[in-house]
Amino acid sequence: MTAGYDPYAFEPFAVTVDLAVFTVRAGALHVLLIRRGQEPYAGAWALPGGFVLPRESAETAARRELAEETGLPEQLVAALHLEQLRTYSEPDRDPRMRVVSVAFTALVPDLPEPAAEGGGDAAHARWLAVEDVSELAFDHAVILADARERIGAKLEYTCLATGFCPPEFTLGELQSVYETVWNAGLDRPNFRRKVLATPGFVEAVPGAARLTGGRGKPAALYRPGPATTLHPPLLRPEGTTR
Amino acid sequence: MTAGYDPYAFEPFAVTVDLAVFTVRAGALHVLLIRRGQEPYAGAWALPGGFVLPRESAETAARRELAEETGLPEQLVAALHLEQLRTYSEPDRDPRMRVVSVAFTALVPDLPEPAAEGGGDAAHARWLAVEDVSELAFDHAVILADARERIGAKLEYTCLATGFCPPEFTLGELQSVYETVWNAGLDRPNFRRKVLATPGFVEAVPGAARLTGGRGKPAALYRPGPATTLHPPLLRPEGTTR
DNA sequence: CCAAAAGTGTTCGTGTTACACCCATGA
DNA sequence: TCATGGGTGTAACACGAACACTTTTGG
C-alpha cells in the first residue's frame, strides 16, 4: 500500500465472480453450467458468473449473477450459503483483457428442473454430472476441480452436507450425499450413530416419516440443526481422490 | 461472463495483495506490520502489501511486495509457502477508490531481526505480538483475525507448523509452536508420539542433538519431512477462541 | 544432589469398525 | 412371504488423555 493512488495509473483490471454450484441428482454429483453464446469459447460450457459492479462486494455480485444467469428460485438464492473458494488471477486466464475472478462454491438440494424455467441467460443453464464434464471455458476446469476437492474436504468437518438435502430429509438421503461426493460407501449403522451423536447436526421432525425407495420401512425425517462444525470429524475412507 | 468486454466500461478496480506473515518469538505469536507513511491512515500500522502489476498473478505480486516492503531475506521469500486466505472486496474498504485485495498468509521462523535491515520501505517493517496489535489501517484488523483463525485451524490437519521452525528443530520447539498459536498447553509425551507416528511429518537428523533451555537433556534434532497433511489430525483442546 | 528438560511406559476410557440382527412396508 | 430399506445391538480394536517414571545435562 505504498504506491500512489491514481485510479488510471494502470491498465484497468476487471473483477468478476465465478460460481461452482453443486447438487446431488440420481446418485451423482452435478454442477450448474452455462452454455456460452459468444466468443471466446462460444458454445463451450462455463461456470456461471460475471462482473462485480462498482458498488458491490464479490459476495453480493455472486448472489446477483446466480439469480440472473440461472433459473434458481429467488428465495433459494437469497438464503444460500455462499463460500469463497479462492481468487484466480493468472494474467492470461482471459484472452481479451486482465480479469481477476473470485470463485465461490454453493450447495443446493436436488431441484425438480431448476435451470429450465427463466428466460434469457437462464435458458442456457443446465445441471451436468461432474464426471461427464470434459472441457470448460477459461480456467473453469481448474476452478471446478478445486471446488470439488474443497467440498469433499468440508463434508468431513462441517455440517454442510445438509445443504444438499431438501428442508426435511432422511438419514439415508444424507448418507447418500456423503457417499456421492466422496464416491465411497459408508456403513449405515455407524453413519447414523455418528450423525445423531453430534449435537445440533440434525434435529428430528417429531412423528414425521416418509417412504424413500418405494419399498421398505418409512424413514424418520430430520431438519438441519444449528451446528456448523463437526467435532470430532467424520473422516472419509482412504482413497477418494478421483 | 455474459456482459461485453469493454475494459473501460466500468470505473476501474485496483487489485492489491495483503500479507499476514506470522512468526513465533519468545512464546508469542507475532505478525509482520508496516508503519504507514502517508494518508489515509498515516502513522498507523498496516499489513504489508501493494498493487498487482499488469502482468503478475496475485501470488507473484505477494512475493514481490514481501521482498520489497520488508527486510526478509530474498532466499526465504523465494522459498516461502504462501497461502491464499481470501479476497476482500467491500466497496468502501479503501476511502479513495475501489480496491479489491487478495490476502495471503505465510509462516516464517523466528529470524534474528528480519525487518530492521533493508532501507526504504523495509525500514518501517516490524514484528508485533498479535495480542498487542490494536488498530490497523483499512480492514486489516479483520484480515489479521481471519488469518490467525486460519493458521490455527491449519495446524490441526497440515504439517505447516514446521514453517515456524528453523531448518533443524527439536520436538519441544515444534510443540511450543502449537502451544503458542493455540494458546493452549499440550501433553509432551503424547505430542511427541503423535508427531513421530505421522510418516513424513518430521525426519530425524542422525546423531544430532542440541541443548534448548540451557539445562536439561539435549534434544534430538529433526527436519521437516515430505508430508503436507496430517492424518489423522492433531486436534486442539476445546476453547481456543481468544 | 537438585532442577530442568528430554524421552519412555502404562493404564483407562472413548470413539470407530465391522458385523449380526430385528422392524416395517410394498409387491 | 420375500425383497427392500430403516433401525438397534454388540464385541473387537485403535487411538488419545492422563500421568508415573527414567535419562541426561548444567549448576
PDB file of N, CA, C and O (backbone and C1' of nucleotides) in Angstrom, chain A residues 194 197 231-232, chain B residues 238, chain C residues 11-17, chain D residues 11-18:
ATOM      1  N   LYS A 194     -23.114 -41.714  14.292  1.00  0.00           N
ATOM      2  CA  LYS A 194     -22.211 -40.573  14.244  1.00  0.00           C
ATOM      3  C   LYS A 194     -22.987 -39.257  14.087  1.00  0.00           C
ATOM      4  O   LYS A 194     -22.749 -38.283  14.800  1.00  0.00           O
ATOM      5  N   ALA A 197     -25.047 -38.497  17.157  1.00  0.00           N
ATOM      6  CA  ALA A 197     -24.238 -38.213  18.338  1.00  0.00           C
ATOM      7  C   ALA A 197     -23.654 -36.803  18.301  1.00  0.00           C
ATOM      8  O   ALA A 197     -23.143 -36.326  19.306  1.00  0.00           O
ATOM      9  N   HIS A 231     -17.392 -32.006  15.428  1.00  0.00           N
ATOM     10  CA  HIS A 231     -16.312 -32.418  16.324  1.00  0.00           C
ATOM     11  C   HIS A 231     -16.723 -33.639  17.089  1.00  0.00           C
ATOM     12  O   HIS A 231     -17.658 -33.575  17.859  1.00  0.00           O
ATOM     13  N   PRO A 232     -16.025 -34.761  16.927  1.00  0.00           N
ATOM     14  CA  PRO A 232     -14.878 -34.944  16.025  1.00  0.00           C
ATOM     15  C   PRO A 232     -15.338 -35.129  14.583  1.00  0.00           C
ATOM     16  O   PRO A 232     -16.516 -35.412  14.358  1.00  0.00           O
TER      17      PRO A 232
ATOM     18  N   GLU B 238     -10.336 -27.946  23.646  1.00  0.00           N
ATOM     19  CA  GLU B 238     -11.630 -27.251  23.497  1.00  0.00           C
ATOM     20  C   GLU B 238     -11.570 -25.766  23.169  1.00  0.00           C
ATOM     21  O   GLU B 238     -11.568 -25.364  22.027  1.00  0.00           O
TER      22      GLU B 238
ATOM     23  P    DT C  11      -0.404 -51.392  32.516  1.00  0.00           P
ATOM     24  O5'  DT C  11      -1.656 -50.739  33.264  1.00  0.00           O
ATOM     25  C5'  DT C  11      -1.458 -49.628  34.165  1.00  0.00           C
ATOM     26  C4'  DT C  11      -2.570 -48.607  33.944  1.00  0.00           C
ATOM     27  C3'  DT C  11      -3.928 -49.231  33.618  1.00  0.00           C
ATOM     28  O3'  DT C  11      -4.885 -48.714  34.534  1.00  0.00           O
ATOM     29  C1'  DT C  11      -3.423 -47.500  32.097  1.00  0.00           C
ATOM     30  P    DC C  12      -6.290 -49.401  34.710  1.00  0.00           P
ATOM     31  O5'  DC C  12      -7.272 -48.336  34.060  1.00  0.00           O
ATOM     32  C5'  DC C  12      -7.113 -46.946  34.391  1.00  0.00           C
ATOM     33  C4'  DC C  12      -7.901 -46.133  33.400  1.00  0.00           C
ATOM     34  C3'  DC C  12      -9.242 -46.749  33.019  1.00  0.00           C
ATOM     35  O3'  DC C  12     -10.258 -45.781  33.189  1.00  0.00           O
ATOM     36  C1'  DC C  12      -8.006 -46.164  31.081  1.00  0.00           C
ATOM     37  P    DG C  13     -11.792 -46.231  33.253  1.00  0.00           P
ATOM     38  O5'  DG C  13     -12.429 -45.363  32.107  1.00  0.00           O
ATOM     39  C5'  DG C  13     -12.098 -43.961  32.027  1.00  0.00           C
ATOM     40  C4'  DG C  13     -12.226 -43.521  30.584  1.00  0.00           C
ATOM     41  C3'  DG C  13     -13.565 -43.899  29.937  1.00  0.00           C
ATOM     42  O3'  DG C  13     -14.118 -42.758  29.346  1.00  0.00           O
ATOM     43  C1'  DG C  13     -11.769 -44.590  28.572  1.00  0.00           C
ATOM     44  P    DT C  14     -15.648 -42.701  28.984  1.00  0.00           P
ATOM     45  O5'  DT C  14     -15.625 -42.007  27.541  1.00  0.00           O
ATOM     46  C5'  DT C  14     -14.583 -41.094  27.195  1.00  0.00           C
ATOM     47  C4'  DT C  14     -14.258 -41.243  25.721  1.00  0.00           C
ATOM     48  C3'  DT C  14     -15.484 -41.420  24.813  1.00  0.00           C
ATOM     49  O3'  DT C  14     -15.389 -40.484  23.773  1.00  0.00           O
ATOM     50  C1'  DT C  14     -13.850 -43.039  24.318  1.00  0.00           C
ATOM     51  P    DG C  15     -16.658 -40.157  22.863  1.00  0.00           P
ATOM     52  O5'  DG C  15     -16.147 -40.606  21.427  1.00  0.00           O
ATOM     53  C5'  DG C  15     -14.784 -40.378  21.075  1.00  0.00           C
ATOM     54  C4'  DG C  15     -14.458 -41.192  19.847  1.00  0.00           C
ATOM     55  C3'  DG C  15     -15.606 -41.328  18.859  1.00  0.00           C
ATOM     56  O3'  DG C  15     -15.055 -41.299  17.556  1.00  0.00           O
ATOM     57  C1'  DG C  15     -14.940 -43.470  19.571  1.00  0.00           C
ATOM     58  P    DT C  16     -15.953 -41.238  16.256  1.00  0.00           P
ATOM     59  O5'  DT C  16     -15.421 -42.433  15.370  1.00  0.00           O
ATOM     60  C5'  DT C  16     -14.009 -42.689  15.318  1.00  0.00           C
ATOM     61  C4'  DT C  16     -13.778 -44.070  14.772  1.00  0.00           C
ATOM     62  C3'  DT C  16     -14.696 -44.462  13.607  1.00  0.00           C
ATOM     63  O3'  DT C  16     -13.873 -44.914  12.551  1.00  0.00           O
ATOM     64  C1'  DT C  16     -14.691 -46.151  15.266  1.00  0.00           C
ATOM     65  P    DT C  17     -14.432 -45.595  11.242  1.00  0.00           P
ATOM     66  O5'  DT C  17     -14.421 -47.133  11.601  1.00  0.00           O
ATOM     67  C5'  DT C  17     -13.195 -47.789  11.920  1.00  0.00           C
ATOM     68  C4'  DT C  17     -13.403 -49.292  11.897  1.00  0.00           C
ATOM     69  C3'  DT C  17     -14.223 -49.803  10.718  1.00  0.00           C
ATOM     70  O3'  DT C  17     -13.562 -50.929  10.177  1.00  0.00           O
ATOM     71  C1'  DT C  17     -15.180 -50.546  12.752  1.00  0.00           C
TER      72       DT C  17
ATOM     73  P    DA D  11     -21.321 -58.094  23.697  1.00  0.00           P
ATOM     74  O5'  DA D  11     -19.926 -58.701  23.217  1.00  0.00           O
ATOM     75  C5'  DA D  11     -19.898 -59.577  22.089  1.00  0.00           C
ATOM     76  C4'  DA D  11     -18.717 -59.233  21.197  1.00  0.00           C
ATOM     77  C3'  DA D  11     -17.392 -59.040  21.948  1.00  0.00           C
ATOM     78  O3'  DA D  11     -16.391 -59.808  21.300  1.00  0.00           O
ATOM     79  C1'  DA D  11     -17.825 -57.173  20.559  1.00  0.00           C
ATOM     80  P    DA D  12     -14.903 -59.772  21.775  1.00  0.00           P
ATOM     81  O5'  DA D  12     -14.193 -58.826  20.696  1.00  0.00           O
ATOM     82  C5'  DA D  12     -14.178 -59.245  19.326  1.00  0.00           C
ATOM     83  C4'  DA D  12     -13.282 -58.325  18.540  1.00  0.00           C
ATOM     84  C3'  DA D  12     -11.886 -58.124  19.145  1.00  0.00           C
ATOM     85  O3'  DA D  12     -10.942 -58.119  18.083  1.00  0.00           O
ATOM     86  C1'  DA D  12     -13.013 -56.027  18.970  1.00  0.00           C
ATOM     87  P    DC D  13      -9.393 -58.000  18.399  1.00  0.00           P
ATOM     88  O5'  DC D  13      -9.096 -56.484  18.016  1.00  0.00           O
ATOM     89  C5'  DC D  13      -9.702 -55.928  16.837  1.00  0.00           C
ATOM     90  C4'  DC D  13      -9.523 -54.439  16.840  1.00  0.00           C
ATOM     91  C3'  DC D  13      -8.149 -53.968  17.356  1.00  0.00           C
ATOM     92  O3'  DC D  13      -7.555 -53.188  16.351  1.00  0.00           O
ATOM     93  C1'  DC D  13      -9.902 -52.691  18.304  1.00  0.00           C
ATOM     94  P    DA D  14      -5.987 -52.966  16.294  1.00  0.00           P
ATOM     95  O5'  DA D  14      -5.904 -51.399  16.013  1.00  0.00           O
ATOM     96  C5'  DA D  14      -6.893 -50.790  15.184  1.00  0.00           C
ATOM     97  C4'  DA D  14      -7.101 -49.348  15.594  1.00  0.00           C
ATOM     98  C3'  DA D  14      -5.804 -48.613  15.948  1.00  0.00           C
ATOM     99  O3'  DA D  14      -5.787 -47.384  15.252  1.00  0.00           O
ATOM    100  C1'  DA D  14      -7.391 -48.370  17.692  1.00  0.00           C
ATOM    101  P    DC D  15      -4.454 -46.505  15.235  1.00  0.00           P
ATOM    102  O5'  DC D  15      -4.864 -45.234  16.081  1.00  0.00           O
ATOM    103  C5'  DC D  15      -6.170 -44.664  15.914  1.00  0.00           C
ATOM    104  C4'  DC D  15      -6.490 -43.833  17.122  1.00  0.00           C
ATOM    105  C3'  DC D  15      -5.300 -43.001  17.603  1.00  0.00           C
ATOM    106  O3'  DC D  15      -5.599 -41.638  17.409  1.00  0.00           O
ATOM    107  C1'  DC D  15      -6.451 -44.077  19.415  1.00  0.00           C
ATOM    108  P    DG D  16      -4.495 -40.521  17.814  1.00  0.00           P
ATOM    109  O5'  DG D  16      -5.072 -39.944  19.171  1.00  0.00           O
ATOM    110  C5'  DG D  16      -6.433 -39.553  19.227  1.00  0.00           C
ATOM    111  C4'  DG D  16      -6.811 -39.200  20.647  1.00  0.00           C
ATOM    112  C3'  DG D  16      -5.874 -38.224  21.333  1.00  0.00           C
ATOM    113  O3'  DG D  16      -6.651 -37.314  22.092  1.00  0.00           O
ATOM    114  C1'  DG D  16      -5.948 -40.236  22.574  1.00  0.00           C
ATOM    115  P    DA D  17      -5.919 -36.210  23.010  1.00  0.00           P
ATOM    116  O5'  DA D  17      -6.136 -36.762  24.486  1.00  0.00           O
ATOM    117  C5'  DA D  17      -7.465 -36.964  24.955  1.00  0.00           C
ATOM    118  C4'  DA D  17      -7.472 -37.206  26.448  1.00  0.00           C
ATOM    119  C3'  DA D  17      -6.626 -36.230  27.258  1.00  0.00           C
ATOM    120  O3'  DA D  17      -7.285 -35.953  28.485  1.00  0.00           O
ATOM    121  C1'  DA D  17      -5.770 -38.424  27.518  1.00  0.00           C
ATOM    122  P    DA D  18      -6.668 -34.843  29.491  1.00  0.00           P
ATOM    123  O5'  DA D  18      -5.957 -35.708  30.625  1.00  0.00           O
ATOM    124  C5'  DA D  18      -6.626 -36.838  31.168  1.00  0.00           C
ATOM    125  C4'  DA D  18      -5.667 -37.627  32.017  1.00  0.00           C
ATOM    126  C3'  DA D  18      -4.651 -36.775  32.799  1.00  0.00           C
ATOM    127  O3'  DA D  18      -4.756 -37.094  34.174  1.00  0.00           O
ATOM    128  C1'  DA D  18      -3.572 -38.555  31.680  1.00  0.00           C
TER     129       DA D  18
END
